[in-house]
């Protein structure tokens, strides 16, 4: 199916009516800290479009180092105010304006091995600085499903009630991030929501594109991690914005992913049909996987509007039409916690 990729992407960035309704209830401007990552730009653009559809004027502010590339100009062209700031520089952080709503996206994952000190500084020290500076704001703080234990694939995933059991320094530092935010939420009565994501997918990156690229190139798909959770990035973005209405003190924990426990083999077979390729496989399935139960998320926000088959079709169409791909693999097959 021949696509105009820009029009295709614009359609998928359109806000849902649920987001438009909820953004009317959010008081004050919205700031994205660490906007330069995989989800930040599209989330901020979605916010601007939802505000426009709702007929509301609020500032949407993106904060990042903006050290390279044209992201800053792209964001400003979309109506997003930008501030260049190294968040670990306390003098620069203290200059950020007070904003009622913060979506915290900053963090460090890949390159942790051999650079553990920086990972801990970003993931566990910086949250304390941010919590202190924005103690009078609402904060949605991104975390990771990696803090939770691997569980038997037949048990339906881990809900928020289960205690974390992080494997490896990256996951341990993510738990550190959660604990620091929790501490300051209690200390300063700051309403917060800890957003445990596992895993967002887009046609440029994520579990689906990693499997699709292997199928398309004739490389074997490793089935050791035989089951995964995913959620389309557009839906994950909407949930993050709408989560500003569900912050509390003490901080609320929220698992965010799709409703299915998916078979890695089945995903590869679906891409095989759409890409006209025969999937190749290697490895034998482990009995455990990193699987999250996001039923509380679905209670609050409903099921994601993008189904898994639609996400697979979007991804296949993107590949078949030569869409841009990001070299930002999730390494969802990693079982030893080394990133």
Coordinates of N, CA and C in Angstrom, one line a residue, residues 54-136:
X54 N -9.3 21.7 21.6 CA -10.2 22.0 22.7 C -10.5 23.5 22.8
X55 N -9.8 24.3 22.0 CA -10.0 25.7 22.0 C -9.4 26.4 23.2
X56 N -8.3 25.8 23.7 CA -7.7 26.3 25.0 C -6.3 26.9 24.7
X57 N -5.9 28.0 25.3 CA -4.6 28.5 25.2 C -3.8 28.2 26.5
X58 N -2.8 27.4 26.3 CA -1.8 27.1 27.4 C -0.4 27.0 26.7
X59 N 0.6 27.3 27.5 CA 1.9 27.2 27.0 C 2.3 25.7 27.1
X60 N 3.0 25.2 26.1 CA 3.6 23.9 26.1 C 5.1 24.1 26.0
X61 N 5.9 23.7 26.9 CA 7.3 24.1 27.0 C 8.1 22.8 27.0
X62 N 9.2 22.8 26.1 CA 10.1 21.6 26.1 C 11.4 22.0 26.5
X63 N 12.0 21.2 27.4 CA 13.3 21.5 28.0 C 14.3 20.3 27.6
X64 N 15.4 20.7 27.1 CA 16.4 19.7 26.7 C 17.7 20.5 26.6
X65 N 18.8 19.7 26.4 CA 20.1 20.4 26.1 C 20.1 21.0 24.7
X66 N 19.4 20.3 23.8 CA 19.3 20.8 22.4 C 20.7 21.0 21.9
X67 N 21.6 20.0 22.1 CA 23.0 20.1 21.8 C 23.3 19.9 20.3
X68 N 22.4 19.2 19.6 CA 22.7 18.9 18.2 C 21.3 18.8 17.4
X69 N 21.4 18.8 16.1 CA 20.3 18.6 15.3 C 19.3 19.7 15.2
X70 N 18.2 19.5 14.5 CA 17.2 20.6 14.3 C 16.0 20.5 15.1
X71 N 16.0 19.7 16.2 CA 14.8 19.4 17.0 C 14.2 20.7 17.6
X72 N 15.1 21.6 18.1 CA 14.5 22.8 18.7 C 13.7 23.6 17.7
X73 N 14.2 23.8 16.5 CA 13.5 24.5 15.5 C 12.2 23.8 15.1
X74 N 12.2 22.5 15.0 CA 11.0 21.7 14.7 C 9.9 21.9 15.8
X75 N 10.3 21.9 17.0 CA 9.4 22.0 18.1 C 8.8 23.4 18.1
X76 N 9.6 24.4 17.9 CA 9.1 25.8 17.9 C 8.2 26.0 16.7
X77 N 8.4 25.4 15.6 CA 7.5 25.5 14.5 C 6.2 24.9 14.8
X78 N 6.1 24.0 15.7 CA 4.8 23.4 16.1 C 4.1 24.2 17.2
X79 N 4.7 25.3 17.7 CA 4.1 26.1 18.7 C 4.5 25.7 20.1
X80 N 5.6 25.0 20.2 CA 6.2 24.6 21.5 C 7.3 25.6 21.9
X81 N 7.2 26.2 23.1 CA 8.3 27.0 23.6 C 9.5 26.1 24.0
X82 N 10.7 26.5 23.8 CA 11.8 25.6 24.1 C 12.8 26.4 25.1
X83 N 13.4 25.6 26.0 CA 14.4 26.1 26.9 C 15.6 25.2 26.8
X84 N 16.8 25.7 26.5 CA 18.0 24.8 26.6 C 18.5 24.8 28.0
X85 N 18.6 23.6 28.5 CA 19.0 23.4 29.9 C 19.7 22.0 30.1
X86 N 20.8 22.0 30.8 CA 21.4 20.8 31.2 C 20.8 20.5 32.6
X87 N 19.9 19.6 32.7 CA 19.1 19.4 34.0 C 20.0 19.1 35.2
X88 N 21.2 18.4 34.9 CA 22.1 18.1 36.0 C 22.9 19.3 36.5
X89 N 22.8 20.4 35.7 CA 23.5 21.6 36.2 C 22.5 22.4 37.1
X90 N 22.8 22.4 38.4 CA 21.8 22.9 39.3 C 21.5 24.4 39.1
X91 N 22.5 25.1 38.7 CA 22.3 26.6 38.4 C 21.3 26.8 37.3
X92 N 21.5 25.9 36.2 CA 20.5 26.0 35.1 C 19.1 25.5 35.4
X93 N 19.1 24.4 36.2 CA 17.8 23.9 36.6 C 17.0 24.9 37.4
X94 N 17.7 25.6 38.3 CA 17.0 26.6 39.2 C 16.4 27.8 38.4
X95 N 16.9 28.0 37.1 CA 16.4 29.1 36.3 C 15.1 28.7 35.6
X96 N 14.7 27.4 35.6 CA 13.5 27.0 34.9 C 12.3 27.6 35.6
X97 N 11.4 28.1 34.8 CA 10.2 28.8 35.4 C 9.3 27.7 36.1
X98 N 8.6 28.2 37.1 CA 7.6 27.3 37.8 C 6.4 27.1 36.9
X99 N 6.1 25.9 36.6 CA 5.0 25.5 35.8 C 4.1 24.5 36.5
X100 N 2.8 24.6 36.4 CA 1.9 23.7 37.3 C 2.0 22.2 36.9
X101 N 2.3 21.9 35.7 CA 2.3 20.5 35.2 C 3.6 20.1 34.6
X102 N 4.2 19.1 35.1 CA 5.5 18.6 34.6 C 5.4 17.1 34.2
X103 N 5.8 16.9 33.0 CA 6.0 15.5 32.5 C 7.5 15.2 32.4
X104 N 8.0 14.4 33.2 CA 9.4 14.1 33.4 C 9.8 12.9 32.6
X105 N 10.6 13.2 31.5 CA 11.0 12.2 30.6 C 12.5 11.9 30.6
X106 N 13.3 12.6 31.5 CA 14.7 12.5 31.5 C 15.1 11.1 32.0
X107 N 16.2 10.6 31.5 CA 16.7 9.3 32.0 C 17.9 8.8 31.1
X108 N 18.5 7.8 31.6 CA 19.6 7.2 30.8 C 19.6 5.7 30.9
X109 N 19.6 5.0 29.7 CA 19.5 3.5 29.7 C 20.7 2.9 29.0
X110 N 20.8 3.2 27.6 CA 21.8 2.5 26.8 C 23.1 3.1 27.0
X111 N 24.1 2.3 27.2 CA 25.4 2.7 27.6 C 25.6 2.8 29.1
X112 N 24.7 2.1 29.9 CA 24.9 2.1 31.3 C 26.1 1.3 31.7
X113 N 26.3 0.1 31.1 CA 27.5 -0.7 31.4 C 28.8 0.1 31.1
X114 N 29.6 0.3 32.1 CA 30.8 1.1 31.9 C 30.6 2.6 32.2
X115 N 29.4 3.0 32.4 CA 29.0 4.4 32.7 C 28.0 4.5 33.8
X116 N 28.2 3.6 34.8 CA 27.1 3.4 35.8 C 26.9 4.7 36.7
X117 N 28.0 5.4 36.9 CA 27.8 6.6 37.8 C 26.9 7.6 37.1
X118 N 27.1 7.9 35.8 CA 26.2 8.8 35.1 C 24.8 8.3 35.1
X119 N 24.6 7.0 34.9 CA 23.2 6.5 34.9 C 22.5 6.7 36.2
X120 N 23.2 6.5 37.3 CA 22.7 6.8 38.7 C 22.4 8.2 38.9
X121 N 23.3 9.1 38.4 CA 23.1 10.5 38.5 C 21.8 11.0 37.8
X122 N 21.7 10.5 36.6 CA 20.5 10.9 35.8 C 19.2 10.2 36.4
X123 N 19.3 9.0 36.7 CA 18.1 8.3 37.1 C 17.7 8.4 38.5
X124 N 18.6 8.7 39.4 CA 18.3 8.7 40.8 C 18.6 10.0 41.6
X125 N 19.6 10.7 41.1 CA 20.0 12.0 41.7 C 19.2 13.1 41.2
X126 N 19.0 13.2 39.8 CA 18.3 14.3 39.2 C 16.8 14.3 39.7
X127 N 16.1 13.2 39.9 CA 14.8 13.3 40.3 C 14.6 14.1 41.6
X128 N 15.6 14.1 42.5 CA 15.6 14.8 43.8 C 15.7 16.3 43.5
X129 N 16.5 16.7 42.5 CA 16.7 18.1 42.2 C 15.4 18.6 41.6
X130 N 14.8 17.8 40.7 CA 13.6 18.2 40.0 C 12.4 18.3 41.0
X131 N 12.3 17.3 41.9 CA 11.3 17.3 42.9 C 11.3 18.6 43.8
X132 N 12.5 19.0 44.1 CA 12.7 20.1 45.0 C 12.3 21.4 44.3
X133 N 12.7 21.5 43.0 CA 12.5 22.8 42.3 C 11.0 22.9 41.9
X134 N 10.3 21.8 41.6 CA 8.9 21.8 41.2 C 8.0 21.2 42.3
X135 N 8.3 21.5 43.5 CA 7.6 20.9 44.6 C 6.1 21.3 44.6
X136 N 5.8 22.4 44.0 CA 4.4 22.9 43.9 C 3.7 22.5 42.6

